[in-house]
CSV table of C-alpha atoms in Angstrom, one decimal:
chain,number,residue,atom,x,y,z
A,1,UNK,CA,-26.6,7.5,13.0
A,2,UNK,CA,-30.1,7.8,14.1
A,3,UNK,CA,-29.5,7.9,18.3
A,4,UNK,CA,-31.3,10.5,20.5
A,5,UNK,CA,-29.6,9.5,23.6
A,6,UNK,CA,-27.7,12.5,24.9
A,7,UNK,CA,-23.5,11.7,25.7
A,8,UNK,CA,-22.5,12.6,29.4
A,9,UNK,CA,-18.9,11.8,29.7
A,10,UNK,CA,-16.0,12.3,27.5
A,11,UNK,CA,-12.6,11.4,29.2
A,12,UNK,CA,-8.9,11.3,26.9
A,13,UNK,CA,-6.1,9.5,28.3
A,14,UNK,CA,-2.6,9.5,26.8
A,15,UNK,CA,-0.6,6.4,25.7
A,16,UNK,CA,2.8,5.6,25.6
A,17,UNK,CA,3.9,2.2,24.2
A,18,UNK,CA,7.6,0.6,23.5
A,19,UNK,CA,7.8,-1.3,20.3
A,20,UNK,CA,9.3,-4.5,20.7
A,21,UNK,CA,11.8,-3.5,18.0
A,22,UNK,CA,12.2,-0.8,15.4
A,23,UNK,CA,9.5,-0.2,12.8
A,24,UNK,CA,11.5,0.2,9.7
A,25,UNK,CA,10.7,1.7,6.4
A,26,UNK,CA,12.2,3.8,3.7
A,27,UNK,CA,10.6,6.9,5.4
A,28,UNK,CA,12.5,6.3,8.9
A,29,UNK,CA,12.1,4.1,12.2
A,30,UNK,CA,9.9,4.1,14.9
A,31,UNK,CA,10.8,3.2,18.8
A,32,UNK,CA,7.8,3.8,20.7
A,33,UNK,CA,3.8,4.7,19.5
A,34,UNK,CA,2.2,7.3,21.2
A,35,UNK,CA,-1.4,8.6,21.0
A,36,UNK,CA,-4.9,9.0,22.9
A,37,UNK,CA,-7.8,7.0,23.8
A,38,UNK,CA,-11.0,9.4,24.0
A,39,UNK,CA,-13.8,7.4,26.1
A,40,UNK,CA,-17.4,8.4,25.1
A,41,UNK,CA,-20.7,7.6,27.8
A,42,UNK,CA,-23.9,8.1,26.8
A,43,UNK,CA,-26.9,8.9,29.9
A,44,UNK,CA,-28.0,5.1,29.7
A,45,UNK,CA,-24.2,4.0,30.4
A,46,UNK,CA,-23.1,2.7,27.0
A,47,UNK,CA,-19.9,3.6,26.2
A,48,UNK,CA,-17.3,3.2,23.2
A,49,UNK,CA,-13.5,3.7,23.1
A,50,UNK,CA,-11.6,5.0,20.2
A,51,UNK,CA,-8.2,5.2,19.9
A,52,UNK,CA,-5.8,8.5,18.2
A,53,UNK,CA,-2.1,7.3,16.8
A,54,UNK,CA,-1.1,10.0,14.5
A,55,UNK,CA,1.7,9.2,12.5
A,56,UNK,CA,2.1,12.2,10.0
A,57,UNK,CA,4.3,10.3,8.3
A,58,UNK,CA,1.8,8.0,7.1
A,59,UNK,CA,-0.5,10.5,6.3
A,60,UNK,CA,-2.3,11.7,9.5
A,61,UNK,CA,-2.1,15.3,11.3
A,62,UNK,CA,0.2,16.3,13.5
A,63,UNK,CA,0.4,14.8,16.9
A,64,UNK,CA,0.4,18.5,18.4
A,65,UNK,CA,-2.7,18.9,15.8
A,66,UNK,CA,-4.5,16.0,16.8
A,67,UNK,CA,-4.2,16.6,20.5
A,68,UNK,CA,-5.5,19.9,20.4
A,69,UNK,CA,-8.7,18.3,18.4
A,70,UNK,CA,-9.7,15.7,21.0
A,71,UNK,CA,-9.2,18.1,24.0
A,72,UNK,CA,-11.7,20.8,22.0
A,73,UNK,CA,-14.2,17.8,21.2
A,74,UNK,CA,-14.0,16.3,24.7
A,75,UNK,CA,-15.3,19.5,25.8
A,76,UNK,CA,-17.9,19.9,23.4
A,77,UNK,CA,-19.7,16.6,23.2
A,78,UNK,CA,-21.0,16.6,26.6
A,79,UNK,CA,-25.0,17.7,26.2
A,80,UNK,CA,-24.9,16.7,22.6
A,81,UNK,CA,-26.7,13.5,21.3
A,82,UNK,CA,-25.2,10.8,19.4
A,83,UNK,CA,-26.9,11.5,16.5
A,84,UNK,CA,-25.6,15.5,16.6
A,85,UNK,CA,-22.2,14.4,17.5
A,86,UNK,CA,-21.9,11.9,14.3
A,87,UNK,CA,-23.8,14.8,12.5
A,88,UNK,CA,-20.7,17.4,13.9
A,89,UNK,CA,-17.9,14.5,12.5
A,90,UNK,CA,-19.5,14.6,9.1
A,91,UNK,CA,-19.9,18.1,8.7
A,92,UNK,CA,-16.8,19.4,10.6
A,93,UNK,CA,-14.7,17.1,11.7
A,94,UNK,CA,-10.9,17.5,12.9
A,95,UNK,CA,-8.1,15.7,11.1
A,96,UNK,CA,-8.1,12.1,10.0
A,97,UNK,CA,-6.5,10.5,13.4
A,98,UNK,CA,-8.8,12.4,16.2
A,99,UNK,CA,-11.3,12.0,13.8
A,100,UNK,CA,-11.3,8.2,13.5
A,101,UNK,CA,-10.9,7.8,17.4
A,102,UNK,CA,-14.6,9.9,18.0
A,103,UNK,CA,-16.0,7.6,15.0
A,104,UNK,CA,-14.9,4.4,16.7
A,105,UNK,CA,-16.1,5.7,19.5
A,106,UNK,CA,-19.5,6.6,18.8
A,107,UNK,CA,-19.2,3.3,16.3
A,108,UNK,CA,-19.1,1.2,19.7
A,109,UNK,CA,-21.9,2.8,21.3
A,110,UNK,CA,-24.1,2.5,18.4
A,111,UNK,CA,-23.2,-1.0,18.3
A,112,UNK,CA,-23.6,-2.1,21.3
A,113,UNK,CA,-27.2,-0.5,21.9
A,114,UNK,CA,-28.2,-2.5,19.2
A,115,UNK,CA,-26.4,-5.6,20.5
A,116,UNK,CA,-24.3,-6.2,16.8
A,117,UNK,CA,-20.6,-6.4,16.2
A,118,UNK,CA,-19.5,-3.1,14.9
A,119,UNK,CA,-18.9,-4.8,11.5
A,120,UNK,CA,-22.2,-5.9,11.7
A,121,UNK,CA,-23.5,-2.6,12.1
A,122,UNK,CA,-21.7,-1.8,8.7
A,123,UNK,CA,-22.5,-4.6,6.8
A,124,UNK,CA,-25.4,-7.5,7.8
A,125,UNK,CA,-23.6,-9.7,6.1
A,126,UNK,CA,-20.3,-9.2,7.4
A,127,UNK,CA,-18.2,-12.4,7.8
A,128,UNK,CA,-17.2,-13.0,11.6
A,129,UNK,CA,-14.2,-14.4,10.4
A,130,UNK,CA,-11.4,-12.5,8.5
A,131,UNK,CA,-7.9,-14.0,6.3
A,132,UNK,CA,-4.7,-12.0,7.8
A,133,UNK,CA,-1.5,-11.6,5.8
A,134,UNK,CA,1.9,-12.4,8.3
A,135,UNK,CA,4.6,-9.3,8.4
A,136,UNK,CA,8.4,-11.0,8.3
A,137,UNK,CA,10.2,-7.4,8.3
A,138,UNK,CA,12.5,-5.6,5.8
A,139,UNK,CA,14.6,-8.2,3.8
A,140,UNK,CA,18.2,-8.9,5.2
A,141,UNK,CA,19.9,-11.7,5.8
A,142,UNK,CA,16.8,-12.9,8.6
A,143,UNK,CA,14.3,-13.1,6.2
A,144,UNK,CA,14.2,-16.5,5.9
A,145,UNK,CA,13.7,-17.5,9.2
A,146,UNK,CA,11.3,-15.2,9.8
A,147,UNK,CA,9.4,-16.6,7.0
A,148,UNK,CA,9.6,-20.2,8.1
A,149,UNK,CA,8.1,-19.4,11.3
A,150,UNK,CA,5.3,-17.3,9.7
A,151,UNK,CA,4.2,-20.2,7.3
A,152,UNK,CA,4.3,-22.5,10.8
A,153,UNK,CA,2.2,-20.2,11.8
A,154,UNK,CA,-0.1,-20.7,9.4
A,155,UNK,CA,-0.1,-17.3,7.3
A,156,UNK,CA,0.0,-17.9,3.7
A,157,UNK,CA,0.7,-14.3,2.3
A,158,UNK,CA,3.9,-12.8,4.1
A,159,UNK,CA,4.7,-9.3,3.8
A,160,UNK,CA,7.8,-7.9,3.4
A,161,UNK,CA,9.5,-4.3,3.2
A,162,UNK,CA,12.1,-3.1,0.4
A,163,UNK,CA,13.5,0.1,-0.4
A,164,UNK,CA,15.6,-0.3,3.0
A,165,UNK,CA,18.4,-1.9,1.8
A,166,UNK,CA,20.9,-1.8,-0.7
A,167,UNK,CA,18.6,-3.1,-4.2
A,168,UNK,CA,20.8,-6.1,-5.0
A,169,UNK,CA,21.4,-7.1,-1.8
A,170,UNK,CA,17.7,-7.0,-1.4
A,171,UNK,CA,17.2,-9.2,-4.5
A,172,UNK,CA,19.6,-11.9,-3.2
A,173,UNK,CA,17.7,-11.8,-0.3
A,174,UNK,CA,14.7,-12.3,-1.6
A,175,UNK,CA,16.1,-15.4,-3.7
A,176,UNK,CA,17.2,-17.0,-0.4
A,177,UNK,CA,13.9,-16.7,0.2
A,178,UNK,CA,12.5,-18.3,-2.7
A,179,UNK,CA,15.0,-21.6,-2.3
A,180,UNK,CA,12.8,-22.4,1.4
A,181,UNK,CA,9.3,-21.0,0.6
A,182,UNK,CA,6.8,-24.0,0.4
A,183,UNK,CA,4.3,-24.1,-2.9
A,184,UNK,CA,1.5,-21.8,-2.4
A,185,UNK,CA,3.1,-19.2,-0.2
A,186,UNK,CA,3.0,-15.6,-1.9
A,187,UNK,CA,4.9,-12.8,-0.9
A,188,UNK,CA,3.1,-9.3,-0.5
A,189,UNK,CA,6.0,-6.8,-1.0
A,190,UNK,CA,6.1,-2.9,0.2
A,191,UNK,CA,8.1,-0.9,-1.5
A,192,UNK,CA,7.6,2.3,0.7
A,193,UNK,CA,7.7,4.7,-2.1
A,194,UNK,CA,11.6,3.9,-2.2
A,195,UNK,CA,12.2,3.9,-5.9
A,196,UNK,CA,11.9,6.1,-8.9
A,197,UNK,CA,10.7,4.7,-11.8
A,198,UNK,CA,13.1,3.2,-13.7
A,199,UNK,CA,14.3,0.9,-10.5
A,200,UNK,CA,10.6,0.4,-9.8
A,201,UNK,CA,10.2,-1.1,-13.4
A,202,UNK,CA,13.8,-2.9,-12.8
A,203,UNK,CA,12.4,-4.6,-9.9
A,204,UNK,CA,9.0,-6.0,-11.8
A,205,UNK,CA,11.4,-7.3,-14.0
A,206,UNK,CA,13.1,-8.9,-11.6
A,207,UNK,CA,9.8,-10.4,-9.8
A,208,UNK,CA,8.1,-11.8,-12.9
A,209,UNK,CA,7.7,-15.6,-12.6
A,210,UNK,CA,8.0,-15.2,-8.5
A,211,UNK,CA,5.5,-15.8,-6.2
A,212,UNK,CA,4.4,-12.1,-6.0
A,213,UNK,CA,0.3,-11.0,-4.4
A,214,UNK,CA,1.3,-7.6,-4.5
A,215,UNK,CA,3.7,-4.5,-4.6
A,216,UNK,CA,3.2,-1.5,-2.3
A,217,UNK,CA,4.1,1.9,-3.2
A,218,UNK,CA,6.7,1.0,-5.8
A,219,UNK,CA,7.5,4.8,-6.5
A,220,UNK,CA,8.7,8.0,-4.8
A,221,UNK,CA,7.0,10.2,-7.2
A,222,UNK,CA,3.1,8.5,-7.5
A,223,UNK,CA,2.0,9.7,-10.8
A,224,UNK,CA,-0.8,8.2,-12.1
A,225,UNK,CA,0.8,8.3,-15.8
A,226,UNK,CA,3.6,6.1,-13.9
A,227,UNK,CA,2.0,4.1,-12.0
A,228,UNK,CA,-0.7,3.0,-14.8
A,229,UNK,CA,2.3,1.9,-16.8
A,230,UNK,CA,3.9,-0.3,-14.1
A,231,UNK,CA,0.9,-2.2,-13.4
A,232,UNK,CA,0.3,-2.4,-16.8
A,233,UNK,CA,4.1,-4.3,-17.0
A,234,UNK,CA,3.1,-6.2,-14.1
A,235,UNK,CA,1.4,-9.8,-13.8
A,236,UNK,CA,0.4,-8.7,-9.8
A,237,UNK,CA,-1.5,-6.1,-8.3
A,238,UNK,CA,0.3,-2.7,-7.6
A,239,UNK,CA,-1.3,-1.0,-4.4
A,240,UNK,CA,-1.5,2.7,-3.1
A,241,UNK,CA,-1.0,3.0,0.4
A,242,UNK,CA,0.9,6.3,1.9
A,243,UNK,CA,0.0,8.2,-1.5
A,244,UNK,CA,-4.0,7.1,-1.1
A,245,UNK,CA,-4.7,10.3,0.6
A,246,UNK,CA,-3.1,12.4,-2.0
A,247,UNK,CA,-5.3,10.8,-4.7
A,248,UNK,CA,-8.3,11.2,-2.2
A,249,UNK,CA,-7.6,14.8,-1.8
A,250,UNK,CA,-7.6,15.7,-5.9
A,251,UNK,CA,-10.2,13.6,-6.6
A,252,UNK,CA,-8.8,11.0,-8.3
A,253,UNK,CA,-10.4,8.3,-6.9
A,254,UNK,CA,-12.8,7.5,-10.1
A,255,UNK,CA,-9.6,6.7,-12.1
A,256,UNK,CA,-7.4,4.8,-10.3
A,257,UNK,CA,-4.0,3.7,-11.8
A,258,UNK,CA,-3.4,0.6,-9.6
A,259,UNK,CA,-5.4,-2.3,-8.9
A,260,UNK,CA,-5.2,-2.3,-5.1
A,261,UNK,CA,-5.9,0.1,-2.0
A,262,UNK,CA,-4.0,-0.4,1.2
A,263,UNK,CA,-6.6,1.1,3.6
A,264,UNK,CA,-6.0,2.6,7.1
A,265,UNK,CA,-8.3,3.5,9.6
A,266,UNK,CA,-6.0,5.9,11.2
A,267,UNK,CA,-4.8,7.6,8.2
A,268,UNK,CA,-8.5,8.1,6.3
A,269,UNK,CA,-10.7,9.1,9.3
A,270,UNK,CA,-12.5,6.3,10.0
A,271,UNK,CA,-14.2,3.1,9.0
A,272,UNK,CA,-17.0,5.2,7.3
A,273,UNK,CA,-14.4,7.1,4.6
A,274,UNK,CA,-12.5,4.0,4.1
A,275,UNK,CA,-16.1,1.6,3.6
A,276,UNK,CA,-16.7,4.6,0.7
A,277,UNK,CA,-13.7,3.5,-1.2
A,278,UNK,CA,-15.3,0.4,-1.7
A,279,UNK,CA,-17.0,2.2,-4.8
A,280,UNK,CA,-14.3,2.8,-6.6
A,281,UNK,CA,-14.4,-0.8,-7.5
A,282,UNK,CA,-10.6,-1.7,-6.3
A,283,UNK,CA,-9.1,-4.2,-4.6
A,284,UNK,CA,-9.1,-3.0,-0.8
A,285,UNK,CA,-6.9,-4.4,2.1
A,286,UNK,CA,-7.2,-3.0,5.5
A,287,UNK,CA,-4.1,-2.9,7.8
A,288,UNK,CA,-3.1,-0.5,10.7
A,289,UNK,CA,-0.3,2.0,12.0
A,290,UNK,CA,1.0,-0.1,14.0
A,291,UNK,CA,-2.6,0.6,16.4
A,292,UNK,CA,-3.1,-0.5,19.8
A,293,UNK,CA,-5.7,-2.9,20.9
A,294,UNK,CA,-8.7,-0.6,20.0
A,295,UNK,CA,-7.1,0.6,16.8
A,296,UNK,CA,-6.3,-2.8,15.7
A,297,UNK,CA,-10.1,-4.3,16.7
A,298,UNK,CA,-11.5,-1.2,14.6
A,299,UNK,CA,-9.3,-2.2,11.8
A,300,UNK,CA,-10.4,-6.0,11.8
A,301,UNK,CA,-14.2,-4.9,11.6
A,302,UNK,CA,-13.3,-2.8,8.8
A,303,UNK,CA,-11.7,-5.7,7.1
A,304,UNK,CA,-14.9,-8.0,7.9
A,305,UNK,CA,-17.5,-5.3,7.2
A,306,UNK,CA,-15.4,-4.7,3.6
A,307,UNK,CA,-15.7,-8.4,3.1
A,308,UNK,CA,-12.6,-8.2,0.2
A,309,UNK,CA,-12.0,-12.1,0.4
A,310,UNK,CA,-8.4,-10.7,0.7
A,311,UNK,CA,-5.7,-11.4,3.7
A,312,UNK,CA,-5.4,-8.2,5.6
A,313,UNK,CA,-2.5,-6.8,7.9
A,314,UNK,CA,-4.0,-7.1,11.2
A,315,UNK,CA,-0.5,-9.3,12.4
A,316,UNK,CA,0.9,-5.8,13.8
A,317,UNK,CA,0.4,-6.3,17.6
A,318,UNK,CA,3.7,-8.6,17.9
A,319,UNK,CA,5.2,-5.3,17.0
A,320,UNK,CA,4.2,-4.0,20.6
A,321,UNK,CA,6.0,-4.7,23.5
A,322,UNK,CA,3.1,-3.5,25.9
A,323,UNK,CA,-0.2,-2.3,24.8
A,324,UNK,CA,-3.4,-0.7,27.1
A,325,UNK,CA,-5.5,-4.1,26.3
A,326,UNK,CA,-6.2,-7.1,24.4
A,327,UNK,CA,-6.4,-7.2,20.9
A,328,UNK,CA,-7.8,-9.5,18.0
A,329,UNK,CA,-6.2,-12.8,18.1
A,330,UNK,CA,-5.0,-13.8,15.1
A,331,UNK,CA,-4.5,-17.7,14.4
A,332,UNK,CA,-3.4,-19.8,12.0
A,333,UNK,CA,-3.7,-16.7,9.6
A,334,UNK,CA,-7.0,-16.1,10.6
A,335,UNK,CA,-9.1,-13.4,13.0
A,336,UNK,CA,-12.2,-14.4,14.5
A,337,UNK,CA,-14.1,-11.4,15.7
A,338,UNK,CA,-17.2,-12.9,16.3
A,339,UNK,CA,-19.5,-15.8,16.8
């Protein structure tokens, strides 16, 4: 980032925020999402926001880790340029959370000196207009309705989280299901790394001939050996989410074993480290840790500067009983971020 004007003010405030109701998965619940919001200025008054949610068990640092990181870069960036603050992210940045709140900050201000939406800046060609997947919850015996008013909604891929539950149970569920969704609806499933893999190839069984987009993290255990065989058994994309960084981190990226990437901001650093992924040729969808307003716009221009074609999990802010600002709208199964 090319930018020779000097930043003069760098301010972090902590958040607090009650979820609406528990965040469930197969790796625990969460009540409340905490984090920071580091506020950059720049000596013509241009300023950008970026906001720092670790959740180590997604994958980020520590919240004690990631504290410790803003407090040291608040104190640094003053006197430095933009340019030699983007150059300090890429050459020694902190972890991936605290790092992906200085990015969207200095993303903003970058941005708005040049008067272009952020996914703009990324990509010219970025669509102002992104697809958005509707999340119905862990599947139990309100799955249904949940459903039904998703599709009202307009949402046409609705997600839904297994590995919870007790498997058949969670099958029968999933059948009641079936008997109410409308042609056309698909179900994007999230498996949480719940099974091992002989459930995990049980359950594609089980979903052949339904109205599957997708399975998330169908295995405890992500070997590539494994997981290149269950999507090799399955009709639908399997997708790497929690597990991406691992594969990141030892270089597997060039060989993939799955079809799809679940991408998060907040978990990878940025938009810039996920945007890279985009060369490995895979299928990429963009969704959040259950972000605040400025995590969740971030996410939405990563979605439109990526330009998949694919729905993306941007419906996370219902999940949020209070929040420090407005987020993207999303309606009819659609967010519009521009234009």
């Amino acid at each position: 980032m090319d930018d020779p004007v000097r930043i003069v003010e760098a301010d972090v405030q902590p958040f607090s925020l009650r979820l609406s109701r528990p965040w469930q998965s197969a790796r625990g619940v969460l009540h409340r999402r905490e984090g920071w919001l580091i506020r950059l200025v720049d000596a013509e008054g241009i300023s950008g926001m970026g906001e720092c949610g670790p959740m180590p068990e997604a994958g980020t640092e520590s919240a004690a880790r990631a504290g410790r990181s803003l407090g040291e870069w608040s104190s640094r960036l003053p006197g430095r340029t933009v340019a030699q603050a983007w150059e300090d992210l890429e050459s020694d940045g902190p972890g991936p959370a605290a790092r992906c709140a200085l990015e969207s900050a200095l993303l903003t201000i970058g941005a708005r000196r040049k008067g272009l939406p952020i996914a703009r800046l990324l990509n010219p060609a970025a669509p102002s207009v992104v697809q958005v997947s509707g999340n119905i919850g862990i599947a139990d015996d309100g799955l249904s309705e949940r459903a039904a008013n998703a599709v009202r909604r307009g949402f046409g891929i609705l997600k839904v989280k297994l590995g919870i539950g007790e498997p058949r149970q969670e099958r029968r569920d999933l059948r009641r299901l079936l008997e109410d969704l409308p042609d056309g609806i698909l179900l994007r499933l999230d498996a949480n790394g719940a099974w091992d893999a002989g459930t995990a190839a049980d359950w594609l069984d089980c979903l052949a001939g339904m109205p599957v987009e997708s399975l998330e993290e169908p295995v405890s255990d992500p070997d590539p050996a494994v997981l290149e065989s269950l999507q090799a058994r399955a009709s639908f994309a399997l997708a790497l989410d929690e597990s991406l960084p691992k594969f990141i981190s030892m270089g597997l990226t060039s060989r993939l074993p799955v079809r799809r990437l679940v991408v998060k901001p907040m978990v990878l650093g940025g938009l810039c480290p996920a945007l890279g992924l985009a060369a490995t040729g895979s299928e990429l969808v963009v969704t959040t840790t259950v972000d605040a307003a400025p995590g969740r716009w971030m996410a939405a221009h990563l979605a439109a500067a990526l330009d998949s074609g694919l729905a993306h999990g941007l419906d996370t802010g219902g999940w949020l009983a209070e929040d420090v600002g407005a987020g993207p709208v999303i309606d009819r199964g659609r967010c519009r971020l521009f234009g």
